[in-house]
Amino acid sequence: QGQAERRPDLATLMVVNDAINQQIPTLLPYHFPHDQVELSLLNTDVSLEDIISESSIDWPWFLSNSLTGDNSNYAMELASRLSPEQQTLPTEPDNSTATDLTSFYQTNLGLKTADYTPFEALNTFARQLAITVPPGGTVDCGYSACQPAV
């Protein structure tokens, strides 16, 4: 898929310093209204969940007869600090039981492989996700795969 197909607006965009140096997360779904709320709340050191808990007369919602009611789900969504689109990611159907994960790794990490072993090298994993590894090359993620490639 070429640039013209993915971004047909590229030819009309102005090349200015602000546009070139603006960082936009591309690996997760972006939701502008949620981002604006999070940035505003970040400056006040208060979460959206805290605001709702202080202003709602029936809080805490999760203390109901059913721990899986609509309000408890809503409370979990508020506490997650994830945008609506990002909240769908952890609840996607599990495809880890598939016998061949080649298409999963090809689609999501851009590497044609049937298992995770190429990603055991941190540098490979970081390169495929287009992220940088901090100096020293270690990331504390709880898995041996997060050790740097030697």
Short mmCIF file of C-alpha atoms in Angstrom, two decimals:
data_model
loop_
_atom_site.label_atom_id
_atom_site.label_comp_id
_atom_site.label_asym_id
_atom_site.label_seq_id
_atom_site.Cartn_x
_atom_site.Cartn_y
_atom_site.Cartn_z
CA GLN A 1 0.00 0.00 0.00
CA GLY A 2 1.61 3.25 -1.15
CA GLN A 3 1.61 6.69 0.46
CA ALA A 4 -0.87 8.03 -2.09
CA GLU A 5 -3.33 5.30 -1.20
CA ARG A 6 -2.91 5.61 2.59
CA ARG A 7 -2.69 9.39 2.71
CA PRO A 8 -4.31 10.98 -0.35
CA ASP A 9 -4.06 14.38 1.37
CA LEU A 10 -0.24 14.43 1.39
CA ALA A 11 0.05 16.40 -1.84
CA THR A 12 -2.05 19.24 -0.42
CA LEU A 13 -0.31 19.55 2.96
CA MET A 14 1.95 22.50 3.69
CA VAL A 15 5.48 21.67 4.81
CA VAL A 16 5.99 23.82 7.89
CA ASN A 17 8.18 23.37 10.95
CA ASP A 18 5.26 22.69 13.31
CA ALA A 19 3.84 19.97 11.08
CA ILE A 20 7.22 18.30 10.65
CA ASN A 21 8.08 18.25 14.35
CA GLN A 22 4.63 17.36 15.69
CA GLN A 23 4.63 13.88 17.22
CA ILE A 24 1.47 11.86 16.74
CA PRO A 25 1.22 8.34 18.18
CA THR A 26 0.66 6.00 15.27
CA LEU A 27 0.64 2.60 16.91
CA LEU A 28 -2.53 3.10 18.94
CA PRO A 29 -5.88 4.51 17.89
CA TYR A 30 -6.02 8.25 18.52
CA HIS A 31 -9.09 10.01 19.90
CA PHE A 32 -8.64 13.81 19.98
CA PRO A 33 -11.42 14.64 22.51
CA HIS A 34 -10.12 12.02 24.95
CA ASP A 35 -6.58 13.29 24.54
CA GLN A 36 -7.68 16.86 25.29
CA VAL A 37 -9.51 15.77 28.46
CA GLU A 38 -6.50 13.73 29.60
CA LEU A 39 -4.13 16.65 29.00
CA SER A 40 -6.39 19.00 30.95
CA LEU A 41 -6.70 16.58 33.84
CA LEU A 42 -2.97 15.90 33.81
CA ASN A 43 -2.37 19.55 34.68
CA THR A 44 -4.69 19.26 37.69
CA ASP A 45 -3.38 15.89 38.89
CA VAL A 46 -6.95 14.55 38.94
CA SER A 47 -8.37 11.63 36.98
CA LEU A 48 -11.75 11.53 35.26
CA GLU A 49 -12.71 8.71 37.61
CA ASP A 50 -11.95 10.96 40.60
CA ILE A 51 -14.19 13.72 39.23
CA ILE A 52 -17.09 11.32 38.64
CA SER A 53 -16.64 9.70 42.05
CA GLU A 54 -16.85 13.09 43.77
CA SER A 55 -19.84 14.34 41.80
CA SER A 56 -22.03 11.23 41.47
CA ILE A 57 -24.46 10.58 44.31
CA ASP A 58 -24.60 6.84 43.57
CA TRP A 59 -20.84 6.26 43.50
CA PRO A 60 -19.19 3.77 43.84
CA TRP A 61 -20.96 2.12 40.95
CA PHE A 62 -19.09 -1.13 41.27
CA LEU A 63 -20.63 -1.83 44.70
CA SER A 64 -23.89 -3.14 43.38
CA ASN A 65 -25.73 -6.45 43.47
CA SER A 66 -23.99 -7.38 40.25
CA LEU A 67 -20.29 -6.65 39.83
CA THR A 68 -20.73 -6.86 36.08
CA GLY A 69 -23.48 -4.27 35.70
CA ASP A 70 -23.43 -1.38 33.24
CA ASN A 71 -22.22 1.09 35.84
CA SER A 72 -19.35 -1.14 36.96
CA ASN A 73 -18.22 -1.45 33.33
CA TYR A 74 -18.47 2.32 32.97
CA ALA A 75 -16.39 2.78 36.14
CA MET A 76 -13.70 0.47 34.74
CA GLU A 77 -13.66 2.44 31.48
CA LEU A 78 -13.18 5.70 33.38
CA ALA A 79 -10.39 4.22 35.48
CA SER A 80 -8.57 2.80 32.46
CA ARG A 81 -7.61 6.25 31.08
CA LEU A 82 -7.90 4.73 27.60
CA SER A 83 -9.78 6.33 24.73
CA PRO A 84 -12.90 4.54 23.44
CA GLU A 85 -10.93 3.08 20.52
CA GLN A 86 -8.08 1.95 22.77
CA GLN A 87 -10.54 0.21 25.10
CA THR A 88 -11.45 -2.18 22.29
CA LEU A 89 -7.86 -3.46 22.02
CA PRO A 90 -7.72 -5.46 25.27
CA THR A 91 -11.18 -6.88 24.61
CA GLU A 92 -10.52 -8.08 21.07
CA PRO A 93 -11.08 -11.80 20.51
CA ASP A 94 -8.08 -13.89 21.51
CA ASN A 95 -6.41 -15.36 18.45
CA SER A 96 -3.50 -16.89 20.36
CA THR A 97 -5.05 -20.33 19.99
CA ALA A 98 -4.63 -20.19 16.23
CA THR A 99 -2.23 -22.81 14.94
CA ASP A 100 -0.59 -20.43 12.51
CA LEU A 101 0.04 -16.88 13.74
CA THR A 102 2.01 -15.83 10.66
CA SER A 103 -0.70 -13.44 9.48
CA PHE A 104 -0.96 -11.94 13.00
CA TYR A 105 2.77 -11.19 13.19
CA GLN A 106 2.83 -9.97 9.57
CA THR A 107 -0.14 -7.62 10.09
CA ASN A 108 0.74 -6.29 13.53
CA LEU A 109 4.53 -6.38 13.63
CA GLY A 110 5.48 -6.43 9.97
CA LEU A 111 7.52 -9.62 10.13
CA LYS A 112 6.55 -12.89 8.50
CA THR A 113 7.08 -15.51 11.20
CA ALA A 114 4.98 -18.28 12.71
CA ASP A 115 6.00 -17.61 16.32
CA TYR A 116 7.40 -14.94 18.63
CA THR A 117 11.06 -16.04 18.63
CA PRO A 118 12.37 -13.28 16.30
CA PHE A 119 11.04 -10.73 18.80
CA GLU A 120 13.08 -12.16 21.69
CA ALA A 121 15.81 -9.73 20.63
CA LEU A 122 14.74 -6.38 22.05
CA ASN A 123 16.25 -4.47 19.13
CA THR A 124 14.16 -6.44 16.63
CA PHE A 125 11.02 -5.98 18.70
CA ALA A 126 11.63 -2.23 19.09
CA ARG A 127 12.44 -1.78 15.39
CA GLN A 128 9.24 -3.54 14.30
CA LEU A 129 7.16 -1.36 16.65
CA ALA A 130 9.05 1.80 15.61
CA ILE A 131 9.98 2.57 19.21
CA THR A 132 13.34 3.39 20.74
CA VAL A 133 15.15 1.49 23.44
CA PRO A 134 16.59 3.61 26.25
CA PRO A 135 20.39 3.77 26.65
CA GLY A 136 21.59 0.57 28.23
CA GLY A 137 19.10 -1.37 26.16
CA THR A 138 16.90 -2.85 28.85
CA VAL A 139 13.22 -2.49 29.44
CA ASP A 140 11.58 -3.91 32.55
CA CYS A 141 8.63 -5.73 31.08
CA GLY A 142 8.81 -8.96 33.07
CA TYR A 143 9.77 -11.16 30.13
CA SER A 144 13.12 -12.45 28.95
CA ALA A 145 12.21 -11.06 25.52
CA CYS A 146 12.88 -7.57 26.86
CA GLN A 147 16.61 -8.12 27.11
CA PRO A 148 18.76 -6.42 24.46
CA ALA A 149 20.20 -8.32 21.53
CA VAL A 150 23.93 -8.88 21.87
#
